[in-house]
Coordinates of C-alpha atoms in Angstrom, one line a residue:
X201 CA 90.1 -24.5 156.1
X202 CA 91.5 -25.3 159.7
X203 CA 90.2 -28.0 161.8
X204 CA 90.5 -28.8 165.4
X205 CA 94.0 -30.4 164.5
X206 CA 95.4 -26.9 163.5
X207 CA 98.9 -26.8 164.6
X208 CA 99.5 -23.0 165.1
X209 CA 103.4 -23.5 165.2
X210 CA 105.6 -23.4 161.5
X211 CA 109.0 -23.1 160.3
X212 CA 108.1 -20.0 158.5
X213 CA 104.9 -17.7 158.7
X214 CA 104.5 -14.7 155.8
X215 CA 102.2 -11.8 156.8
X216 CA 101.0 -10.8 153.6
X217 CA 99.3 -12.8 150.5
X218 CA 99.8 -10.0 147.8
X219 CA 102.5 -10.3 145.5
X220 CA 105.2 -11.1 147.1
X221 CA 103.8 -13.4 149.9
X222 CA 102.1 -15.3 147.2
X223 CA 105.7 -15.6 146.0
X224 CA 107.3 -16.6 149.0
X225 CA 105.1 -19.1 149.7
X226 CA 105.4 -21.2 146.7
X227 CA 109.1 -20.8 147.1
X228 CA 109.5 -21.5 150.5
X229 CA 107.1 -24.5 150.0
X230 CA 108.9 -26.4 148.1
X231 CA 110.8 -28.1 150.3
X232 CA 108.0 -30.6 151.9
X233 CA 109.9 -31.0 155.2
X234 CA 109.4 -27.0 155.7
X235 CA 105.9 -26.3 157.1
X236 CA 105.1 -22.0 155.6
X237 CA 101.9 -20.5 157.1
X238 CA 100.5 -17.4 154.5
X239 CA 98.3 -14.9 156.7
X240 CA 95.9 -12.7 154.2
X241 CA 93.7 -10.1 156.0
X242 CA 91.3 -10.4 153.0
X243 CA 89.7 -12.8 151.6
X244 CA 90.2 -15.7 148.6
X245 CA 90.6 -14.0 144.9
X246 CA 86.7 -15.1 143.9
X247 CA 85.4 -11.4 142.7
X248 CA 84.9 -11.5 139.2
X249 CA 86.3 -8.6 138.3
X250 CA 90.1 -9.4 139.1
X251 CA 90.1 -12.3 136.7
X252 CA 88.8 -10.4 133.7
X253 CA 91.4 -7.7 132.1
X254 CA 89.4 -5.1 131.3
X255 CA 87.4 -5.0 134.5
X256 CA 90.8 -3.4 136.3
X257 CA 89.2 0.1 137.0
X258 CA 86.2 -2.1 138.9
X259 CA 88.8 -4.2 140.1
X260 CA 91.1 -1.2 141.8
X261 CA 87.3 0.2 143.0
X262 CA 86.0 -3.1 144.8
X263 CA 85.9 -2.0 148.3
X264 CA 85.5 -5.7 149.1
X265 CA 88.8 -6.4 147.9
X266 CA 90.7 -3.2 148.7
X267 CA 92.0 -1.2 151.9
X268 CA 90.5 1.6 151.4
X269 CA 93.3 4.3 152.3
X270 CA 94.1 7.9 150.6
X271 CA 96.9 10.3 151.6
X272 CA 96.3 12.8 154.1
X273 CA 95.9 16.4 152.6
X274 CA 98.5 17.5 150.3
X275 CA 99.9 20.4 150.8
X276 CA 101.2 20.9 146.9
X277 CA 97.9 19.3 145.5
X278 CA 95.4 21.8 147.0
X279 CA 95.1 20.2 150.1
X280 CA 93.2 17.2 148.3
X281 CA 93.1 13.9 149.7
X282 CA 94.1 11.3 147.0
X283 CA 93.1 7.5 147.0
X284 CA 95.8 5.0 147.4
X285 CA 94.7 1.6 146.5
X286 CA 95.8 -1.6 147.8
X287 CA 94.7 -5.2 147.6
X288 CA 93.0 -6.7 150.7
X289 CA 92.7 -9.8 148.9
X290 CA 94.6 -13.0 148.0
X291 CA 97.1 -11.8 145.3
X292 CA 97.1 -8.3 147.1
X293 CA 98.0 -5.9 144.4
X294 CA 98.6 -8.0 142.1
X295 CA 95.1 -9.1 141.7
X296 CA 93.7 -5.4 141.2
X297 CA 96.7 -3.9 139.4
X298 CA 96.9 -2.8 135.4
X299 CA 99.0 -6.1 135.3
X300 CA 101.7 -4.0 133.3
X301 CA 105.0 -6.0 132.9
X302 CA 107.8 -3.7 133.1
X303 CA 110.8 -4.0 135.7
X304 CA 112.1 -0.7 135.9
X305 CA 115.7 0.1 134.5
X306 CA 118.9 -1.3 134.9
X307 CA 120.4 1.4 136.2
X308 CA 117.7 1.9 139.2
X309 CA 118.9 -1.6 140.4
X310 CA 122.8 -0.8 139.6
X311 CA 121.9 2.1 142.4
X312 CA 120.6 -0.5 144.7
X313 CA 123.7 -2.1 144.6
X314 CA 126.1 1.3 144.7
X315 CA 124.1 2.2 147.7
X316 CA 125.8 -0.7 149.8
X317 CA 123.8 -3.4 149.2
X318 CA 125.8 -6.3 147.3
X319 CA 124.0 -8.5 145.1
X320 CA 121.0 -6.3 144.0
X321 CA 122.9 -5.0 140.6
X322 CA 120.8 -5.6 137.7
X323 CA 123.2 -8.0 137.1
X324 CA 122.5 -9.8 139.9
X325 CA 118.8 -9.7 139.6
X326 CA 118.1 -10.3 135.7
X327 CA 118.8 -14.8 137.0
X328 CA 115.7 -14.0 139.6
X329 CA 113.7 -11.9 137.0
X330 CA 114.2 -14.7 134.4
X331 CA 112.8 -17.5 137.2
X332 CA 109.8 -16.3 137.6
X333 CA 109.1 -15.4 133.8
X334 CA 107.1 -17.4 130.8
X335 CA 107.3 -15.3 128.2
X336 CA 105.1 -16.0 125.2
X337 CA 106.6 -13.4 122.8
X338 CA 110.6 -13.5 123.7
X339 CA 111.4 -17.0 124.4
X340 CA 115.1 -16.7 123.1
X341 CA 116.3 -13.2 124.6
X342 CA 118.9 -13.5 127.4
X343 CA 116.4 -10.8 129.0
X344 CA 113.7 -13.2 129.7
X345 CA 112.9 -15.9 130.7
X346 CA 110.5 -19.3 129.7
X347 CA 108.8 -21.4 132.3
X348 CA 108.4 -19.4 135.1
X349 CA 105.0 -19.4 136.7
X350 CA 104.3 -16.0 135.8
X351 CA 102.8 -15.8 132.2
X352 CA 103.7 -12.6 130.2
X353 CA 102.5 -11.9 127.0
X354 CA 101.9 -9.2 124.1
X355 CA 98.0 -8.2 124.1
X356 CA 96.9 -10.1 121.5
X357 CA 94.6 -7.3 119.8
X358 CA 95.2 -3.9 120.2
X359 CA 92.3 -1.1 120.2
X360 CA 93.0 0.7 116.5
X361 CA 94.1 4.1 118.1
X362 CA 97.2 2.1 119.3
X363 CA 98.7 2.6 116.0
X364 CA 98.0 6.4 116.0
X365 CA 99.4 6.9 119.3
X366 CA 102.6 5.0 118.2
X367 CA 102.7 7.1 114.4
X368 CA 102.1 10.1 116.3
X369 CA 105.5 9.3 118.2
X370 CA 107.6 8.7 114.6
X371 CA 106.5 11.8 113.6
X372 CA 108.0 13.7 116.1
X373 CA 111.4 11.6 116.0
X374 CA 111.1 9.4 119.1
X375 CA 112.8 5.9 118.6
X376 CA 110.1 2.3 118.5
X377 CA 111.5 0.3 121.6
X378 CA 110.0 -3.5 120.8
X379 CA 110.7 -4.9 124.3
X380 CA 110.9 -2.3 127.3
X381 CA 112.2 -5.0 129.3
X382 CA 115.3 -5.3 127.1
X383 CA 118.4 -4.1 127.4
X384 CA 117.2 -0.2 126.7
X385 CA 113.6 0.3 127.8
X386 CA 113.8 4.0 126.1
X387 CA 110.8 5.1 123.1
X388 CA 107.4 4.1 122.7
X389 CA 105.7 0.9 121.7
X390 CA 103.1 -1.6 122.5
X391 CA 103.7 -3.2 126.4
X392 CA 103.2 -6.5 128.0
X393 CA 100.9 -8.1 130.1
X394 CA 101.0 -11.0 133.0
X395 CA 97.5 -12.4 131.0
X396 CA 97.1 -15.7 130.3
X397 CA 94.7 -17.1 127.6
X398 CA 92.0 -13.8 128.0
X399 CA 92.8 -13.6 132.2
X400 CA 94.6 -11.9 134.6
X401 CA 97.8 -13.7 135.8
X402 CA 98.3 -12.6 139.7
X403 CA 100.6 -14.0 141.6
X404 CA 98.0 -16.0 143.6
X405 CA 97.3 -17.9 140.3
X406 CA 100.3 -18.3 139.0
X407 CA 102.4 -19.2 142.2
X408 CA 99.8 -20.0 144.7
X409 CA 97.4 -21.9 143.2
X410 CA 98.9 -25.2 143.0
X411 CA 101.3 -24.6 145.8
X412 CA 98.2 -24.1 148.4
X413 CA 97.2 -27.9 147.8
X414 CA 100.4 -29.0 149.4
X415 CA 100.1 -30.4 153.1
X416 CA 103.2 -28.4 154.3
X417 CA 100.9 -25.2 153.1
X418 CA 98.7 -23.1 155.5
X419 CA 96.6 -20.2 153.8
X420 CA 94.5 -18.2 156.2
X421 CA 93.0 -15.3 154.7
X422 CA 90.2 -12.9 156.3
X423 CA 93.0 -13.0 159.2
X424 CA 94.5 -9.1 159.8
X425 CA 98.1 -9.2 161.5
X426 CA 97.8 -7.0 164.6
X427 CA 101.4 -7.3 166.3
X428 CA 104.6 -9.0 165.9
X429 CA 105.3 -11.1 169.3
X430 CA 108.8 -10.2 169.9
X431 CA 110.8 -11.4 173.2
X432 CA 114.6 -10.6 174.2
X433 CA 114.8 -9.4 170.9
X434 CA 113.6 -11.8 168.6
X435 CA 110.5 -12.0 166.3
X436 CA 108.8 -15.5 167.6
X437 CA 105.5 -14.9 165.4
X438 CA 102.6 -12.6 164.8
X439 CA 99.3 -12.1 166.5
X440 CA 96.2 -12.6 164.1
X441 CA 92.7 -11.7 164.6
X442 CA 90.1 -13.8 162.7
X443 CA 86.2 -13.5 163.3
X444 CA 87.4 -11.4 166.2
X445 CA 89.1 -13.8 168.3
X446 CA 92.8 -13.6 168.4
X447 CA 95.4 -15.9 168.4
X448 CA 99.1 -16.4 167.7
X449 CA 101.0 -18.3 165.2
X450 CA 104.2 -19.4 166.5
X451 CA 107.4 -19.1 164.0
X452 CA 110.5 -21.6 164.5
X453 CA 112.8 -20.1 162.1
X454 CA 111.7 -17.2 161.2
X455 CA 109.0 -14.1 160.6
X456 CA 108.6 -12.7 157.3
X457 CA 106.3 -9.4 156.3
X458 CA 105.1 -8.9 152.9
X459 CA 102.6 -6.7 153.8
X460 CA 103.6 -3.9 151.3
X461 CA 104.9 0.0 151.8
X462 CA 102.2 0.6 154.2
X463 CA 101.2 -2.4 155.9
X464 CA 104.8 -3.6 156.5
X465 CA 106.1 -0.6 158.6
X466 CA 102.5 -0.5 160.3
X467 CA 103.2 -3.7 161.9
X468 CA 106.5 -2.9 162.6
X469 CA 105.7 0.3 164.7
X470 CA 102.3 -1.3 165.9
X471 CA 104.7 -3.9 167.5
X472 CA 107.2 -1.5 169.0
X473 CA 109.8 -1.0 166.0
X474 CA 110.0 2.3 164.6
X475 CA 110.5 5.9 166.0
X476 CA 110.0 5.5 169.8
X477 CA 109.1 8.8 170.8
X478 CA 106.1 8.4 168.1
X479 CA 105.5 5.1 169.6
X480 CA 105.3 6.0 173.2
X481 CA 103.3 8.9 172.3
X482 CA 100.6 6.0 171.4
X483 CA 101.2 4.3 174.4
X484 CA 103.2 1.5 172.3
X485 CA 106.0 0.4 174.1
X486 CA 109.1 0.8 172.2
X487 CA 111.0 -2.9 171.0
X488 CA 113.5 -0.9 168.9
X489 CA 114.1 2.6 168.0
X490 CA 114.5 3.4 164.2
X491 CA 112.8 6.6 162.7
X492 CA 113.6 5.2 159.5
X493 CA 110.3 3.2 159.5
X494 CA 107.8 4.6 157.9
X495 CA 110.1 7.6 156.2
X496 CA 111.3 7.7 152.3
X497 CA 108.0 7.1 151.4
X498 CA 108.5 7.4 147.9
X499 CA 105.5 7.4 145.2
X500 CA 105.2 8.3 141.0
X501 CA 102.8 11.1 140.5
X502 CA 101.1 12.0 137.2
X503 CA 98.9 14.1 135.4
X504 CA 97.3 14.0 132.1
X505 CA 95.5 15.5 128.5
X506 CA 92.5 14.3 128.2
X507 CA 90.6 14.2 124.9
X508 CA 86.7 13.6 123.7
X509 CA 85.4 12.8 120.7
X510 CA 82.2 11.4 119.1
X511 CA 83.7 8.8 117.0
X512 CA 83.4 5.3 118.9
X513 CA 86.5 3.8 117.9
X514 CA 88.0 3.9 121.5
X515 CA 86.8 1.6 124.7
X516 CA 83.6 3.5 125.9
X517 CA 80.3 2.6 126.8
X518 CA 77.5 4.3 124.6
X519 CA 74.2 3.9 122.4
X520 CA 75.9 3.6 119.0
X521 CA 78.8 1.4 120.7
X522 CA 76.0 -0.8 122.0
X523 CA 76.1 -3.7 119.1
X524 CA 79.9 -3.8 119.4
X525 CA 79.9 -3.9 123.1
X526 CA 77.5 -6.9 123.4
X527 CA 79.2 -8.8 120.6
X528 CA 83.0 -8.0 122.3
X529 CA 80.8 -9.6 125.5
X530 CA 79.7 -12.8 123.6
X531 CA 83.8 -13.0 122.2
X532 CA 85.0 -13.2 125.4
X533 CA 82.0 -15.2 126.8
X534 CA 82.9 -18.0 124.2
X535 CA 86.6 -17.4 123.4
X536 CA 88.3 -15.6 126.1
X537 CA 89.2 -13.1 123.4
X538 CA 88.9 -9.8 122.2
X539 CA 88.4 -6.0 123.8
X540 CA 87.6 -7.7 127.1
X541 CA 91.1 -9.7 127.6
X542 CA 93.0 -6.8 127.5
X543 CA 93.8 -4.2 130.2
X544 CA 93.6 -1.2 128.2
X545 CA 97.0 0.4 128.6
X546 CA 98.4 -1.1 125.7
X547 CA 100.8 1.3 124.4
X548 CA 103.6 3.0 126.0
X549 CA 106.4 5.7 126.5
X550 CA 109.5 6.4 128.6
X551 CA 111.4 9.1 127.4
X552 CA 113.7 11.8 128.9
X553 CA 112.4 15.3 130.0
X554 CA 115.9 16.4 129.4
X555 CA 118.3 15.0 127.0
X556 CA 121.3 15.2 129.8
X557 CA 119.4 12.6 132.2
X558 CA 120.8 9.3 131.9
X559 CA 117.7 7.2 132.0
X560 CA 113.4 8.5 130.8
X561 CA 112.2 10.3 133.9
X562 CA 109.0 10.7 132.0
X563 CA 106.3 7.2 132.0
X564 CA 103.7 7.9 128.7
X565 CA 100.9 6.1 129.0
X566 CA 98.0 6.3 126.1
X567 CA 95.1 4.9 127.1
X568 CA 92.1 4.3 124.3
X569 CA 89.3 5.4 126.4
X570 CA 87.5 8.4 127.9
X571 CA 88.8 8.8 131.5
X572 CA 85.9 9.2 134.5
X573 CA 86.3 12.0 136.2
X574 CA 83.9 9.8 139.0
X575 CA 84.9 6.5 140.1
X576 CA 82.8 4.6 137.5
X577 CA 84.9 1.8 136.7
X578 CA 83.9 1.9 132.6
X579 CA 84.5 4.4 130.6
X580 CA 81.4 6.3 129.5
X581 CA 81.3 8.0 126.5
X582 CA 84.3 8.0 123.9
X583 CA 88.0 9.8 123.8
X584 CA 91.2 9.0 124.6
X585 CA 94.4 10.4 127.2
X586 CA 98.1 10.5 128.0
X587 CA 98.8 10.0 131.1
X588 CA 102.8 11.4 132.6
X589 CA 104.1 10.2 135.0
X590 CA 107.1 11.3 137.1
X591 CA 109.2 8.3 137.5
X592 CA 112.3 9.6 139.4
X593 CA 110.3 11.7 141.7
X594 CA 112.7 13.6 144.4
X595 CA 109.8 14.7 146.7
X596 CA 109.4 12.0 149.8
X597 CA 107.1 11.3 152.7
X598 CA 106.4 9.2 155.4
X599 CA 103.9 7.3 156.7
X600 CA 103.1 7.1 160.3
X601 CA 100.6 5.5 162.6
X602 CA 97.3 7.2 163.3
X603 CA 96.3 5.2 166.7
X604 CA 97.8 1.8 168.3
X605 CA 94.6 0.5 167.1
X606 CA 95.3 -2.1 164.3
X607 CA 91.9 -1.8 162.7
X608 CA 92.9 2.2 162.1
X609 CA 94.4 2.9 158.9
X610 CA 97.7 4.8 159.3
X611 CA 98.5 8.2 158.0
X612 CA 99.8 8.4 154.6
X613 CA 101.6 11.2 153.5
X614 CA 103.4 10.9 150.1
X615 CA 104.7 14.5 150.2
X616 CA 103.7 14.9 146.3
X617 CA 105.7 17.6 144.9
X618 CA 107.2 19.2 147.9
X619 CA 110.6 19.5 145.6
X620 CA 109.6 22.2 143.3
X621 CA 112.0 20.0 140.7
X622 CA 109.0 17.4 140.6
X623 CA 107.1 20.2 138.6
X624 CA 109.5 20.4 135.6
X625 CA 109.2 17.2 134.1
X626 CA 105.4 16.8 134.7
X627 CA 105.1 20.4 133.0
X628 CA 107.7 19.4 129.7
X629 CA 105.4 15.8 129.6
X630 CA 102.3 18.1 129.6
X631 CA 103.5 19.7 126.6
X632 CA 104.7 16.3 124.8
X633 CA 101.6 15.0 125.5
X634 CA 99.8 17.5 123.3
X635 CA 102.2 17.5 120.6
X636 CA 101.2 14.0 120.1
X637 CA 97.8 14.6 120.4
X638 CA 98.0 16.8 117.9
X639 CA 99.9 14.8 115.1
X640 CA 98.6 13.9 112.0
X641 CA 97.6 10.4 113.0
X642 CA 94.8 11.8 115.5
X643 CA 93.1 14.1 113.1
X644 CA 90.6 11.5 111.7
X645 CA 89.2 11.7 114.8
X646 CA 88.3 15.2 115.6
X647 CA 88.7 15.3 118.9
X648 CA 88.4 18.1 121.9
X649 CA 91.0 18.7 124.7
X650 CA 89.1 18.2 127.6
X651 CA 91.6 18.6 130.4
X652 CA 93.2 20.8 130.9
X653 CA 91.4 22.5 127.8
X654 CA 93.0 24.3 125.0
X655 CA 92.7 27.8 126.8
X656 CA 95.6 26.6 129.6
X657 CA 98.8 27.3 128.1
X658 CA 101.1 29.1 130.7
X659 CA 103.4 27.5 133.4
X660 CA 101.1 29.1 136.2
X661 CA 97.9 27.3 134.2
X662 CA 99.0 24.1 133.6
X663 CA 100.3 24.3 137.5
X664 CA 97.4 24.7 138.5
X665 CA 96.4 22.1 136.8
X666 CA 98.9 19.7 138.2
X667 CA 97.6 20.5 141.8
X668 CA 94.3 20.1 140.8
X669 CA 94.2 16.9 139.1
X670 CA 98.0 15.2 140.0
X671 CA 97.1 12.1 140.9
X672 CA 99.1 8.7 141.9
X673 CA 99.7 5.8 139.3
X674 CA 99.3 3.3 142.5
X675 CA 103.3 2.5 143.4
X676 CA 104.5 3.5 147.3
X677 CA 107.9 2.4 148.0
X678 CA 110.5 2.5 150.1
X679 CA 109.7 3.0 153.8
X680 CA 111.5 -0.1 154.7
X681 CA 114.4 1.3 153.3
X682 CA 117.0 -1.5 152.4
X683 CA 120.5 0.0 153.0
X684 CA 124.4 -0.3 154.6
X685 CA 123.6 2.2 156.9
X686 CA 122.9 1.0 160.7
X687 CA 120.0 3.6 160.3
X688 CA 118.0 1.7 157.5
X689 CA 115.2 -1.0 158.2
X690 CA 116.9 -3.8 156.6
X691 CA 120.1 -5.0 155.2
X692 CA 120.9 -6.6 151.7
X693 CA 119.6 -9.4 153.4
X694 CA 116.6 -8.3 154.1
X695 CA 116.9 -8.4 158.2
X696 CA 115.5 -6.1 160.2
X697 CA 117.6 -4.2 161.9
X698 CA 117.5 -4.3 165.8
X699 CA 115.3 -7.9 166.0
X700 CA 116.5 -11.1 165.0
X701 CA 113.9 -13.9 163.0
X702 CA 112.4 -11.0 161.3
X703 CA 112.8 -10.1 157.1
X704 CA 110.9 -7.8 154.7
X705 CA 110.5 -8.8 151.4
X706 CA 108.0 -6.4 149.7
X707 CA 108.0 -2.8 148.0
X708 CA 108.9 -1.4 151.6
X709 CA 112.5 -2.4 151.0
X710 CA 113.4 -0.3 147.5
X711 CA 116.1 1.8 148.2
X712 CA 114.9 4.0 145.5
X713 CA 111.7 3.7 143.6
X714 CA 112.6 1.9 139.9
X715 CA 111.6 3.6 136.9
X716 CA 108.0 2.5 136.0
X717 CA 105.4 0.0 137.4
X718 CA 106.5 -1.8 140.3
X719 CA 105.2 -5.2 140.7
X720 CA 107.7 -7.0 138.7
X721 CA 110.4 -5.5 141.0
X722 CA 108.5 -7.4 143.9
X723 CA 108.2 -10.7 141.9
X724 CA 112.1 -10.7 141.8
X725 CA 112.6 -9.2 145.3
X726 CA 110.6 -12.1 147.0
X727 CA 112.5 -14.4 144.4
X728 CA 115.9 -13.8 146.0
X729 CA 114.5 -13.6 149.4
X730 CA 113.1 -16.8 148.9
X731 CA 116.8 -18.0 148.3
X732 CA 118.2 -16.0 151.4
X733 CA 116.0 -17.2 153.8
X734 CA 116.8 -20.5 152.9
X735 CA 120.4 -20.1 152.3
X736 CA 120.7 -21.0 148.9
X737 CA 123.5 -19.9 147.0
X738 CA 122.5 -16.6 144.3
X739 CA 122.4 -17.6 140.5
X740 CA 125.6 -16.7 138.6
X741 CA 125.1 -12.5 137.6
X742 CA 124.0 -12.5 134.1
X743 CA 126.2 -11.8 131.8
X744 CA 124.6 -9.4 129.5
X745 CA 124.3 -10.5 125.6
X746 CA 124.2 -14.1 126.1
X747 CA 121.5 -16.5 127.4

């Protein structure tokens, strides 16, 4: 809360409370002498359903708590208009996500570094994964790390088709991989979770909860950013609007968004940085020209097999589940414990469409439940599905603003599957997919292909299909482009190009999008730009095989 003695000037103001700004404030806030200000345009993390594991599918659904957007029509996806959620809330995406652990692979953040930006080799990042980490399950690997705020554990009791899905995999000669945030993330096996004793760890629990209740830390939430103040060149704060009254906050030292791969270049081209002939064609007038902003909009598409069955041994909601459902609700009630502390996609693949690759292109995800085909956020009913996605996707968009109006959401065009190469991989994960499914381990439990049904077998079928029912797995990247080039947003450092007092630490800044979920990848990115902003020497580069 703000009284009459609010003081709208600080040494550092963060637009953005999701992951990364929940991140950089903790960070940044350290220091007691440094006064941080954390703008949310949401409000505080209270809804229910982000704290408890399984309620993620009503969690990603809350339109309290969410933006609201979708993709314009795609083109390659029958002109369909596909959701693309996003936190409006305090712990932004973190705080309605699957709360998957998995950084991506080495050799995405090796290219980072190859692409000319120094220090950003896996390397280089594994120190800045490590500090944020407390890992229950791997508290002597040189991978990971132990008391970091962010608590990451094993699910501590896995639904029993878990074990099938994982058998099904032996059978067909795919390698177990115990930790997929080891040194070879490649095979199938059980994943790991940022829970903490039966709840959800976002990053506004785990780094912003006791760093709000220091005196040198300003939270405003319900407070949207509408444009970055900018004069001869420099980034001197950020207009906010809160109840509808607006009002600047003043920053001394300097301006940092962590607004995310669509909020973070909206606010850049709604305060004059971007492509300036699409700016003045809003009547925006133009602070720095850059077309880069807003382009390599870069998102992991997926599609799945879908099975139904009668027998209730997955997550469903049904009559003769009834008795098992109330008592999993009394576990948790009483114990924090049980079906309802864990976040359903609990075992895993990454494998290689083609043996030639040199790191899985291909995310299998088995989830132990029927999957809506409405936006019910419990499953009805009882089955089971594997969902591919494509992880090195080569199809890009852009996203670009649909008014100078702030309040306007912009237009959000991932470009799924415009490279016809996108199609392969989906198609051969399709067809992996069903070989598991249909593996000795799943017989017991007689189920039905439901989607996209036994009767489609050839490529033009199961394209079809693809364009039909593709859908995103909830990870835009890269329209803040981080590069050497003069054309890209922002430098290994995180500057923006063309305005001084001004950084971007979020998903906007991946060069290219990392191999699998992305929120860990922010976690570290606002960890070293923590350290960059203040000036603080980088830890040493790991050195691979040791602690």
């Amino acid at each position: 809360m703000r009284d009459s003695s609010f003081d709208n000037r600080f040494d550092y103001v963060i637009v953005g409370a999701g992951t990364a700004g929940c991140v950089l404030a903790d960070r940044l806030s350290e220091d007691p002498a440094i006064r941080v200000c954390l703008i949310e345009a949401g409000p505080r993390d209270t809804n229910p359903f982000i704290h408890i594991p399984v309620a993620v599918g009503a969690a990603i659904n809350a339109r309290s708590i969410g933006w609201g957007y979708s993709t314009t029509a795609q083109r390659q996806l029958d002109g369909r208009v596909v959701p693309v959620p996003r936190g409006r809330v305090l712990g932004g995406c973190s705080s309605i996500n699957g709360m998957v652990y998995f950084r991506g692979h080495a050799k995405d953040f090796d290219e980072w570094a190859e692409a000319g930006n120094p220090g950003w080799s896996f390397a280089d990042v594994l120190p800045y994964f490590r500090r944020s980490e407390n890992n229950e399950n791997w508290p002597n690997s040189p991978y990971h790390g132990v008391g970091g705020p962010m608590n990451v554990t094993d699910i501590k009791r896995r639904n029993p088709l878990i074990p099938c899905f994982l058998a099904a995999a032996d059978s067909l000669g795919y390698r177990r991989c115990d930790d997929f945030n080891g040194p070879d993330p490649e095979g199938f096996g059980p994943r790991q979770a940022t829970i903490r004793h039966g709840r959800r760890v976002s990053m506004a629990t785990s780094f912003l909860k006791e760093a709000q209740n220091r005196p040198n830390l300003t939270v405003i939430t319900n407070a949207l950013a509408t444009r970055i103040a900018i004069e001869n060149g420099r980034a001197g704060g950020v207009e906010i609007e809160v109840g509808g009254a607006r009002q600047m906050i003043a920053a001394r030292r300097e301006l940092v968004l962590a607004a995310g791969a669509i909020g973070s270049p909206a606010l850049l081209m709604l305060s004059g940085i971007g492509d300036g002939a699409a700016l003045q064609r809003h009547g925006i007038s133009v602070n720095y020209h850059n077309s880069a902003v807003g382009a390599d909009l870069a998102d992991h598409i997926a599609a799945s097999v879908q099975m139904r069955c009668k027998n209730i041994t997955s997550y469903g909601i049904s009559w003769r589940a009834l008795p098992r459902g109330i008592a999993n609700v009394c576990e948790y009630a009483l114990f924090r414990t049980g079906p309802l502390a864990s976040n359903v996609f609990e075992g895993v693949g990454f494998v290689r469409s083609d043996p030639a690759l040199d790191r899985p292109d291909l995310h299998i995800v088995f989830q132990p439940a029927r999957r809506n085909q409405s936006s019910f956020p419990l499953p009805l009913g009882h089955g089971y599905a594997i969902n591919i996605a494509l992880t090195r996707p080569r199809s890009k968009g852009r996203l670009s603003l649909a008014s100078p109006d702030p309040h306007v959401a912009p237009l959000i065009d991932p470009n799924y599957l415009s490279v016809d190469d996108d199609f392969y991989p989906l198609l051969r994960g399709l067809a992996l997919a069903r070989r598991i499914l249909a593996a000795d381990s799943f017989k017991p439990f007689d189920a039905h292909e439901f989607l996209p049904g036994a009767s489609v077998l050839d490529e033009a079928g199961l394209r079809a299909y693809i364009r039909q029912y593709g859908s995103t797995v909830h990870h835009p990247v890269g329209t803040c482009k981080m590069g050497a080039d003069p054309s890209s947003v922002v430098d290994s450092a995180l500057r923006v190009r063309g305005v001084s007092g001004l950084r971007i630490a979020d998903a906007s800044i991946f060069p290219n999008i990392v191999s699998g979920n992305t929120n860990a990848a922010v976690v570290m990115v606002a960890e070293k730009a923590a350290d960059l902003i203040l000036g603080r020497p980088a830890p040493p580069p790991a050195i691979l095989g040791q602690p």
